[in-house]
Amino acid sequence: MSITGIIVSSGIAFGKALHLNHSETHLDYRPIALSRIPEQQRQFDKALQNLQQQLSLSQANLAPESENYQLIEADLLLLEDEDLSEQIKDAIGTLQLSASVAVERIFAHQANELEALDDPYLANRAQDVRCLGHRLVSAIQGHLQQSLENLNEPTILLAQDLTPAEFALLPKEQISGIVLKTGGLTSHTAILARSAGIPALLSCQFDAQIIPNGTPLVLDALTGQLHIDPNSEQQNALNHTLEQERARRVALQAFREVETQTQDGHPIKLLANVGNLNDITHVSEAGADGIGLFRTEFMLMHTSTLPDEKAQYNLYCEALHALGGKTFTIRTLDIGADKELPCLSQEPEDNPALGLRGLRYTLANPELFKTQLRAILRAANHGPIRLMFPMVNQVEELDEVFKLIGECKDALEDEEKGYGELSYGIVVETPAAVLNLSAMLPKLDFVSIGTNDLTQYAMAADRTNPKLTRDYPSLSPAILQLIKMTISQCQGFGVKVSLCGELGSAPHTVPLLLGMGLDELSVNLNALLEVKATICQGQMASFKALAEKALKLDRISALQQCITSYKS
Ligand code: PEP
Ligand code: MG
């Protein structure tokens, strides 16, 4: 049997099923019969013991200084708290609550109390307490969630949803594939899965009941199918496809050392999108000319505390060292929308994608912003850095940023700390930014087009909503016009223009985008060699002819056809 989903990270994966957040269980809030009280109290004790055992086992495999070790330690301490256990058993006995409802209620109360303390660390801990409560409820209901730290065979994760922060904590070596019920093509979890090279299907409506944990699965993220317990014939066919895919990837390695230029001698700067230091150290060997987008907020996804100026400075210096003079483009923190960070207490918003995100968030939190700016300015003393700002709409925001940068420089001078000069750019990701570009260009050294958000805001379609695949097309005449307008304005001002949205990582759209006049392309690390091969095997003259044709089309279908029928 097989089910379909939307491919967001291509490849083929074999592995055993593992459900994450088995929390689709419904709680029964009706009072239990008096006769069931002792049985429910025993069930609670047993689940508590099982969970403690499981956590201790997980902890034994971790280094004591690791963050996961510390998190498990905090969870264990809470589970050992006798007062808490007594409160839960008391609630079962006196309020006639089932063990699950009592745990849910007492843990929620505990979390609310932490949040009310007005201490950012404890407020973050509140979320961990809620998670631990859910895990205990699952254990009471007989679904002790398998601990992810101890996976010892290739595993395909199945979940309703997975936030970028949850993704960051996964033991990637054992996760061969990811299948989610929700998610969109350019959601940040999809981008992370793609750059980690983990095949993933989103919007896949699997039924948890018919895929118990441990079921053999094959995820075919080339055709968009999840095969449940495939027979040997199917397995052989998929194995064969996997071998072909591997051979194709090996053949692409030939492009690693090659300069990125078209057959008719037109050089293109090909950069990588990265989210952590590990990716940065692999940029040169991956065949990139540097980094065109460092999503710095990703480095905050797995920490419960905010790195201070020194920690950030050290990281940027290490990155400069690893890059050895290659382009290094840092994007300031793009917090908000689908990027919730465990180390910050963000106020809930009704429309987070239209709320306090990107530059709006950092301007509203100047201390946080200045810490990052100071770290970057100081690191620039050791090598060239391009700095760009996300979600800029109007020139007034740039005025504010440059004022803050001026203040940071003054303070660093007073403190006799060295700093270097930066190049400045913005990510163009709203229609307003395109329309206000001429006012901003005199202040900028470069521009990068962020098509993931530009599409979201131009089409008024949530990029994370799988129901909107038709409303959030990866390429449409409207987006093409916005890209063209941006490129033309940049060319008029002599400002270099790049594109860092996922659109640039789709090899079949690359000829069109380059034909429109981009100077650079910044792509998902995992797509880099494929994009490079497309550039190196093509002619700029044909890219231009393709762009000229495509810009005249007014239907998505015609555009798709035009791109697919392109031959260099
Ligand atoms: C974009 O919006 O295209 C972009 C590159 O930024 P992010 O995907 O991180 O929002
Ligand atoms: Mg964006």
XYZ file of C-alpha atoms and ligand atoms in Angstrom:
579
model
C 0.000 0.000 0.000
C 1.222 3.528 -0.652
C 0.100 7.084 -0.007
C 1.094 10.298 -1.690
C 2.449 13.592 -0.462
C 4.226 16.698 -1.718
C 7.962 16.305 -2.281
C 9.918 18.979 -0.463
C 13.246 17.224 -0.324
C 13.936 14.648 -3.020
C 15.551 11.241 -2.681
C 14.727 7.711 -1.598
C 14.792 6.493 1.991
C 14.384 3.089 3.590
C 13.602 2.843 7.308
C 11.303 1.788 10.136
C 8.320 3.970 11.014
C 8.475 6.118 14.112
C 5.642 8.433 15.103
C 6.683 11.663 16.703
C 4.267 13.426 19.104
C 1.803 10.569 19.346
C -0.591 13.095 20.775
C -3.657 12.508 18.693
C -5.121 10.722 21.705
C -8.224 12.399 23.089
C -8.578 12.844 26.813
C -11.812 11.941 28.555
C -12.597 14.731 31.013
C -15.596 13.017 32.649
C -15.126 12.088 36.354
C -14.046 8.492 36.823
C -15.922 6.001 39.046
C -14.663 5.909 42.666
C -13.759 2.248 42.191
C -11.259 3.184 39.415
C -9.214 5.574 41.572
C -6.596 3.048 42.837
C -6.148 1.597 39.349
C -5.587 5.076 37.853
C -3.111 5.958 40.607
C -1.204 2.739 39.903
C -1.237 3.493 36.180
C 0.273 6.896 36.901
C 3.020 5.346 39.076
C 3.860 2.783 36.405
C 3.997 5.380 33.589
C 6.144 7.653 35.740
C 8.567 4.827 36.387
C 8.713 3.845 32.694
C 9.359 7.394 31.582
C 12.064 7.898 34.219
C 13.753 4.696 33.082
C 13.602 5.712 29.458
C 15.007 9.179 30.116
C 17.838 7.806 32.264
C 18.763 5.384 29.490
C 18.821 8.189 26.935
C 20.898 10.336 29.233
C 23.488 7.578 29.737
C 24.429 7.839 26.043
C 25.045 11.582 26.125
C 28.020 13.683 27.121
C 27.283 15.413 30.455
C 28.192 18.826 29.002
C 25.788 18.483 26.071
C 22.612 20.518 26.037
C 20.392 17.447 25.632
C 21.941 15.913 28.751
C 21.097 19.031 30.742
C 17.545 19.115 29.398
C 16.974 15.468 30.347
C 18.476 16.170 33.770
C 15.942 18.947 34.348
C 13.094 16.644 33.221
C 14.258 13.862 35.533
C 14.431 16.233 38.490
C 10.849 17.253 37.887
C 9.680 13.639 37.589
C 11.418 12.813 40.876
C 9.610 15.641 42.678
C 7.487 13.826 45.273
C 5.254 16.833 45.912
C 4.289 16.862 42.266
C 3.487 13.145 42.271
C 1.410 13.584 45.419
C -0.546 16.463 43.828
C -1.321 14.278 40.811
C -2.460 11.295 42.887
C -4.474 13.641 45.065
C -6.221 15.082 41.997
C -7.056 11.527 40.841
C -8.432 10.649 44.315
C -10.307 13.762 45.331
C -11.347 15.268 41.987
C -11.963 11.852 40.370
C -9.800 12.729 37.371
C -8.308 10.047 35.158
C -4.516 9.738 35.472
C -4.041 11.420 32.055
C -6.278 14.388 32.865
C -4.681 14.835 36.288
C -1.196 14.888 34.750
C -2.283 17.290 32.044
C -3.841 19.647 34.594
C -1.011 19.627 37.151
C 1.740 19.997 34.543
C -0.153 22.863 32.857
C -0.485 24.561 36.251
C 3.217 24.102 36.908
C 4.088 25.567 33.471
C 1.750 28.549 33.952
C 3.387 29.336 37.296
C 6.829 29.348 35.686
C 5.634 31.650 32.932
C 4.158 34.086 35.437
C 7.576 34.550 37.104
C 8.655 37.076 34.463
C 12.024 35.417 34.044
C 12.844 34.622 30.383
C 14.750 31.438 31.288
C 11.901 30.049 33.373
C 9.344 31.102 30.780
C 11.217 28.934 28.268
C 11.385 26.096 30.742
C 7.558 26.259 30.906
C 7.385 24.898 27.373
C 9.652 21.981 28.328
C 7.404 21.243 31.304
C 4.351 21.106 29.022
C 6.197 18.749 26.647
C 7.178 16.511 29.539
C 3.528 16.460 30.657
C 2.446 15.354 27.152
C 5.083 12.642 27.199
C 3.818 11.393 30.543
C 0.226 11.383 29.259
C 1.366 9.319 26.248
C 3.124 6.898 28.607
C -0.079 6.521 30.693
C -1.957 5.711 27.517
C 0.561 3.024 26.598
C 2.409 4.994 23.892
C 5.695 5.587 25.601
C 7.287 7.795 22.952
C 10.425 6.216 21.710
C 13.346 8.302 22.720
C 15.007 9.793 19.665
C 18.436 9.930 21.217
C 18.801 6.127 21.098
C 17.735 5.241 17.589
C 19.985 2.520 16.263
C 18.532 1.844 12.823
C 17.432 3.984 9.871
C 14.170 5.611 10.834
C 11.437 7.399 8.915
C 9.765 9.954 11.143
C 6.021 10.435 10.845
C 4.387 13.447 12.466
C 1.516 15.845 12.212
C 3.947 18.753 12.082
C 7.548 19.480 12.898
C 8.782 22.944 13.770
C 12.226 24.133 12.622
C 13.292 24.081 16.295
C 12.199 20.433 16.651
C 13.993 19.594 13.413
C 17.180 21.130 14.752
C 17.159 18.667 17.670
C 16.729 15.494 15.598
C 19.584 12.967 15.540
C 20.018 13.404 11.759
C 22.359 10.415 11.260
C 19.551 7.956 12.002
C 16.679 9.844 10.387
C 16.524 8.593 6.820
C 13.254 10.296 5.895
C 10.523 12.619 7.162
C 6.788 12.475 6.466
C 4.488 15.207 7.766
C 0.773 15.784 7.486
C 1.172 19.558 7.271
C 3.829 21.944 5.948
C 4.422 23.894 2.754
C 6.977 23.785 -0.021
C 9.096 26.626 1.310
C 8.353 26.221 5.020
C 11.550 26.402 7.039
C 11.318 22.757 8.064
C 11.225 21.852 4.361
C 14.268 24.047 3.686
C 16.137 22.447 6.593
C 15.305 18.910 5.446
C 16.476 19.758 1.932
C 19.776 21.216 3.085
C 20.389 18.226 5.370
C 19.744 15.947 2.362
C 16.917 14.098 4.170
C 14.140 13.017 1.772
C 10.835 14.483 2.948
C 7.164 14.439 2.009
C 4.733 16.988 3.379
C 0.971 17.139 3.235
C 0.864 13.326 3.410
C -2.365 12.159 5.039
C -1.224 8.873 6.580
C -3.337 7.014 9.109
C -1.271 6.420 12.270
C -3.378 3.329 13.097
C -2.251 1.412 10.011
C 1.439 2.318 10.345
C 2.476 1.233 13.853
C 5.972 2.112 15.046
C 8.492 -0.280 13.523
C 6.608 -0.825 10.226
C 9.080 -1.113 7.307
C 8.654 1.904 5.017
C 10.160 3.199 1.826
C 9.875 6.886 1.160
C 10.103 7.609 -2.539
C 10.562 11.370 -2.599
C 11.217 11.290 -6.355
C 7.632 10.373 -7.214
C 5.999 11.529 -3.943
C 4.984 8.123 -2.522
C 5.246 6.589 0.907
C 5.255 2.782 0.558
C 4.036 0.900 3.615
C 5.603 -2.507 4.158
C 6.488 -2.922 0.448
C 6.884 -6.440 -0.994
C 10.262 -7.639 -2.215
C 9.500 -6.807 -5.840
C 8.712 -3.184 -4.956
C 11.760 -3.015 -2.696
C 14.027 -4.219 -5.503
C 12.639 -1.641 -7.904
C 13.115 1.147 -5.342
C 16.612 -0.075 -4.544
C 17.422 0.141 -8.219
C 16.140 3.746 -8.393
C 18.165 4.565 -5.295
C 21.314 3.238 -6.952
C 20.631 5.345 -10.059
C 20.088 8.416 -7.884
C 23.372 7.759 -6.074
C 25.215 7.364 -9.390
C 23.736 10.668 -10.620
C 24.964 12.430 -7.479
C 28.438 10.908 -7.828
C 28.623 12.122 -11.455
C 27.785 15.664 -10.278
C 30.935 15.678 -8.138
C 32.867 16.365 -11.354
C 31.579 19.965 -11.135
C 32.953 20.629 -7.667
C 36.256 22.163 -8.682
C 34.983 23.674 -11.931
C 34.493 27.460 -12.183
C 30.880 28.480 -12.461
C 30.508 29.895 -15.942
C 28.346 29.247 -18.959
C 29.646 27.622 -22.153
C 29.831 31.075 -23.770
C 32.102 32.305 -20.974
C 29.698 34.211 -18.716
C 30.800 33.844 -15.054
C 28.159 33.549 -12.320
C 28.858 33.768 -8.632
C 27.277 30.660 -7.114
C 26.820 30.893 -3.366
C 25.279 28.664 -0.705
C 22.452 29.134 1.789
C 23.505 27.869 5.213
C 22.156 27.744 8.742
C 25.035 26.610 10.929
C 28.792 26.491 11.297
C 28.972 22.893 10.163
C 27.436 23.818 6.790
C 29.825 26.774 6.536
C 32.864 24.527 6.901
C 31.553 22.390 4.021
C 30.876 25.261 1.641
C 34.234 25.199 -0.135
C 34.285 21.436 -0.632
C 30.700 21.625 -1.904
C 31.968 23.737 -4.810
C 30.451 27.110 -3.795
C 32.029 30.541 -4.200
C 30.996 31.404 -0.657
C 27.851 32.060 1.311
C 24.997 34.140 -0.024
C 22.686 33.634 2.946
C 23.548 32.671 6.506
C 20.214 32.366 8.313
C 21.574 33.357 11.726
C 18.302 32.639 13.536
C 18.866 28.938 12.813
C 21.810 28.948 15.194
C 19.337 29.807 17.974
C 16.980 26.922 17.227
C 18.602 24.389 19.514
C 19.713 26.508 22.411
C 17.680 27.494 25.409
C 19.847 30.560 26.025
C 20.749 33.390 23.702
C 24.444 33.357 22.658
C 26.160 36.475 23.958
C 28.296 38.860 21.884
C 31.495 36.888 22.514
C 29.940 33.562 21.463
C 28.540 35.136 18.287
C 31.811 36.910 17.518
C 33.720 33.615 17.886
C 31.295 31.865 15.558
C 31.532 34.550 12.843
C 35.348 34.529 13.147
C 35.418 30.737 12.799
C 33.227 31.032 9.722
C 35.559 33.650 8.198
C 38.485 31.360 8.853
C 36.754 28.385 7.217
C 35.822 30.492 4.184
C 39.354 31.829 3.672
C 38.286 35.070 1.962
C 35.292 33.703 0.051
C 32.076 35.723 0.127
C 30.368 35.644 3.528
C 26.861 37.079 3.653
C 25.257 37.189 7.078
C 21.551 37.905 7.393
C 20.587 39.490 10.700
C 18.143 37.526 12.861
C 14.922 36.799 10.991
C 12.760 35.926 13.976
C 8.995 35.476 13.821
C 6.427 33.861 11.490
C 7.112 30.096 11.413
C 10.440 30.521 13.207
C 9.722 30.289 16.919
C 12.823 30.224 19.035
C 12.994 28.322 22.322
C 15.433 30.877 23.775
C 13.144 33.881 23.291
C 9.728 34.479 24.721
C 7.761 35.716 21.729
C 4.309 37.090 22.351
C 1.661 35.137 20.476
C 0.256 37.053 17.492
C -2.936 36.508 15.503
C -1.092 36.750 12.166
C 2.575 35.996 12.870
C 3.600 36.094 9.191
C 2.237 39.648 9.057
C 3.509 40.497 12.506
C 6.684 41.365 14.292
C 9.193 39.476 12.166
C 12.550 40.017 10.500
C 13.910 43.535 10.790
C 10.727 44.653 12.585
C 11.499 42.283 15.435
C 15.153 43.246 15.766
C 14.398 46.981 15.592
C 11.814 46.474 18.333
C 14.440 44.655 20.441
C 17.494 46.908 20.082
C 19.563 45.199 22.775
C 19.263 41.842 21.020
C 20.000 43.531 17.675
C 22.986 45.507 18.946
C 24.557 42.352 20.401
C 24.481 40.786 16.955
C 25.609 43.965 15.155
C 28.552 44.445 17.535
C 29.639 40.814 17.122
C 29.508 41.146 13.322
C 31.307 44.519 13.243
C 34.088 43.100 15.420
C 34.366 39.951 13.297
C 34.641 42.117 10.159
C 38.021 43.174 11.496
C 39.207 39.688 10.509
C 37.737 39.345 7.035
C 35.154 40.685 4.579
C 31.509 40.410 5.613
C 28.366 41.354 3.719
C 25.462 42.088 6.017
C 21.858 41.938 4.910
C 18.545 42.684 6.560
C 15.386 40.585 6.201
C 11.835 41.890 5.671
C 12.691 45.496 4.878
C 9.785 47.454 3.404
C 10.837 51.063 3.407
C 13.852 53.322 3.581
C 12.967 54.610 7.069
C 13.780 51.158 8.458
C 17.229 51.384 6.890
C 17.725 54.823 8.469
C 17.035 53.249 11.856
C 19.415 50.343 11.198
C 22.269 52.594 10.118
C 21.718 54.771 13.194
C 22.063 51.688 15.423
C 25.159 50.579 13.523
C 26.651 54.063 14.059
C 25.963 53.777 17.804
C 27.583 50.335 17.916
C 30.685 51.645 16.136
C 30.967 54.598 18.554
C 30.675 52.306 21.554
C 33.276 49.891 20.153
C 35.649 52.794 19.593
C 35.146 54.003 23.178
C 35.844 50.486 24.422
C 38.912 50.331 22.175
C 37.613 47.215 20.456
C 38.470 46.955 16.773
C 35.829 46.665 14.091
C 35.760 46.432 10.298
C 33.640 48.012 7.585
C 30.780 45.959 6.157
C 28.970 45.832 2.819
C 25.228 46.276 3.222
C 22.274 44.690 1.488
C 18.625 43.803 1.943
C 16.552 40.754 1.188
C 13.775 41.866 -1.129
C 10.829 39.823 0.084
C 7.761 42.040 -0.054
C 6.126 43.863 -2.968
C 6.639 47.099 -0.971
C 10.381 46.543 -0.974
C 10.331 46.210 -4.779
C 8.300 49.405 -5.123
C 10.444 51.344 -2.630
C 13.748 50.025 -3.934
C 14.885 53.209 -5.694
C 14.858 55.067 -2.362
C 16.906 52.325 -0.703
C 19.454 51.499 -3.408
C 21.693 54.549 -2.767
C 22.331 53.126 0.711
C 23.082 49.577 -0.451
C 25.976 47.595 -1.876
C 23.929 44.569 -2.937
C 20.425 43.146 -2.978
C 19.191 39.564 -2.682
C 15.723 38.474 -3.782
C 13.960 36.251 -1.235
C 11.365 34.553 -3.395
C 10.012 32.348 -0.582
C 8.516 35.331 1.178
C 8.131 37.507 -1.913
C 5.725 34.849 -3.240
C 3.944 34.587 0.115
C 3.359 38.338 0.366
C 2.656 38.995 -3.304
C 0.149 36.138 -3.613
C -1.243 36.612 -0.064
C -0.742 32.861 0.474
C 0.806 31.317 3.590
C 3.999 29.516 2.536
C 3.513 26.857 5.227
C -0.063 25.920 4.322
C -0.186 22.716 2.266
C -3.733 23.501 1.101
C -2.435 26.493 -0.849
C -0.179 24.777 -3.369
C -2.180 26.295 -6.243
C -2.281 29.718 -4.596
C 1.431 29.678 -3.793
C 2.922 28.663 -7.157
C 6.697 28.251 -7.198
C 6.802 30.464 -10.290
C 4.141 32.742 -11.691
C 3.976 35.707 -14.092
C 3.476 38.102 -11.128
C 6.590 36.897 -9.302
C 8.579 36.976 -12.522
C 7.614 40.632 -13.032
C 8.608 41.502 -9.444
C 11.973 39.796 -9.943
C 12.459 41.647 -13.235
C 11.580 45.007 -11.649
C 14.113 44.374 -8.878
C 16.881 43.378 -11.285
C 16.280 46.369 -13.595
C 16.380 48.853 -10.709
C 19.577 47.316 -9.310
C 21.208 47.400 -12.743
C 20.217 51.078 -13.082
C 22.055 51.870 -9.840
C 25.004 49.559 -10.501
C 24.130 47.461 -7.426
C 24.800 43.697 -7.618
C 21.695 41.543 -7.412
C 21.376 37.977 -6.182
C 18.489 35.585 -5.480
C 18.435 33.427 -2.345
C 14.900 31.957 -2.309
C 14.356 28.258 -2.985
C 13.331 29.099 -6.566
C 17.045 29.436 -7.370
C 17.686 25.921 -6.051
C 15.363 24.340 -8.627
C 17.748 23.578 -11.528
C 14.998 23.889 -14.153
C 14.297 27.541 -13.235
C 17.978 28.563 -13.148
C 18.380 29.321 -16.909
C 15.371 31.639 -16.784
C 16.523 33.452 -13.627
C 20.051 33.984 -14.936
C 18.706 35.064 -18.316
C 16.857 37.843 -16.497
C 20.179 39.359 -15.436
C 21.016 38.129 -11.917
C 24.690 38.538 -11.008
C 24.654 35.838 -8.366
C 22.604 32.931 -7.152
C 22.543 31.617 -3.587
C 21.168 28.108 -3.328
C 20.443 25.304 -0.931
C 23.733 23.526 -0.242
C 22.272 20.212 -1.321
C 21.208 21.565 -4.736
C 24.438 23.396 -5.427
C 26.161 20.958 -7.779
C 23.026 20.366 -9.796
C 22.598 24.122 -10.255
C 26.272 24.469 -11.122
C 25.992 21.728 -13.755
C 23.001 23.513 -15.306
C 24.953 26.773 -15.528
C 28.143 25.193 -16.842
C 26.295 23.214 -19.522
C 24.224 26.185 -20.742
C 24.746 29.313 -22.850
C 23.952 32.773 -21.511
C 22.604 33.672 -24.945
C 19.950 30.950 -24.674
C 19.207 31.853 -21.041
C 18.466 35.414 -22.227
C 16.292 34.224 -25.099
C 14.338 32.033 -22.664
C 13.825 34.929 -20.249
C 12.624 37.224 -23.015
C 10.050 34.630 -24.056
C 8.945 33.799 -20.501
C 8.430 37.429 -19.482
C 5.763 37.773 -22.166
C 3.661 34.889 -20.802
C 0.655 35.581 -18.636
C -0.300 32.084 -17.459
C 1.437 29.790 -14.982
C 0.873 26.762 -17.217
C 2.456 28.501 -20.231
C 5.391 29.532 -18.065
C 5.908 25.981 -16.813
C 5.754 24.664 -20.357
C 8.192 27.286 -21.590
C 10.718 26.328 -18.904
C 10.356 22.583 -19.413
C 10.737 22.838 -23.163
C 13.947 24.856 -22.781
C 17.060 23.277 -24.272
C 20.392 25.033 -23.887
C 13.097 34.052 1.397
O 12.106 34.499 1.979
O 13.113 33.787 0.185
C 14.333 33.775 2.151
C 15.442 33.462 1.547
O 14.269 33.821 3.511
P 13.582 32.704 4.455
O 13.268 31.501 3.608
O 14.534 32.395 5.544
O 12.352 33.390 4.948
Mg 12.305 35.285 3.983
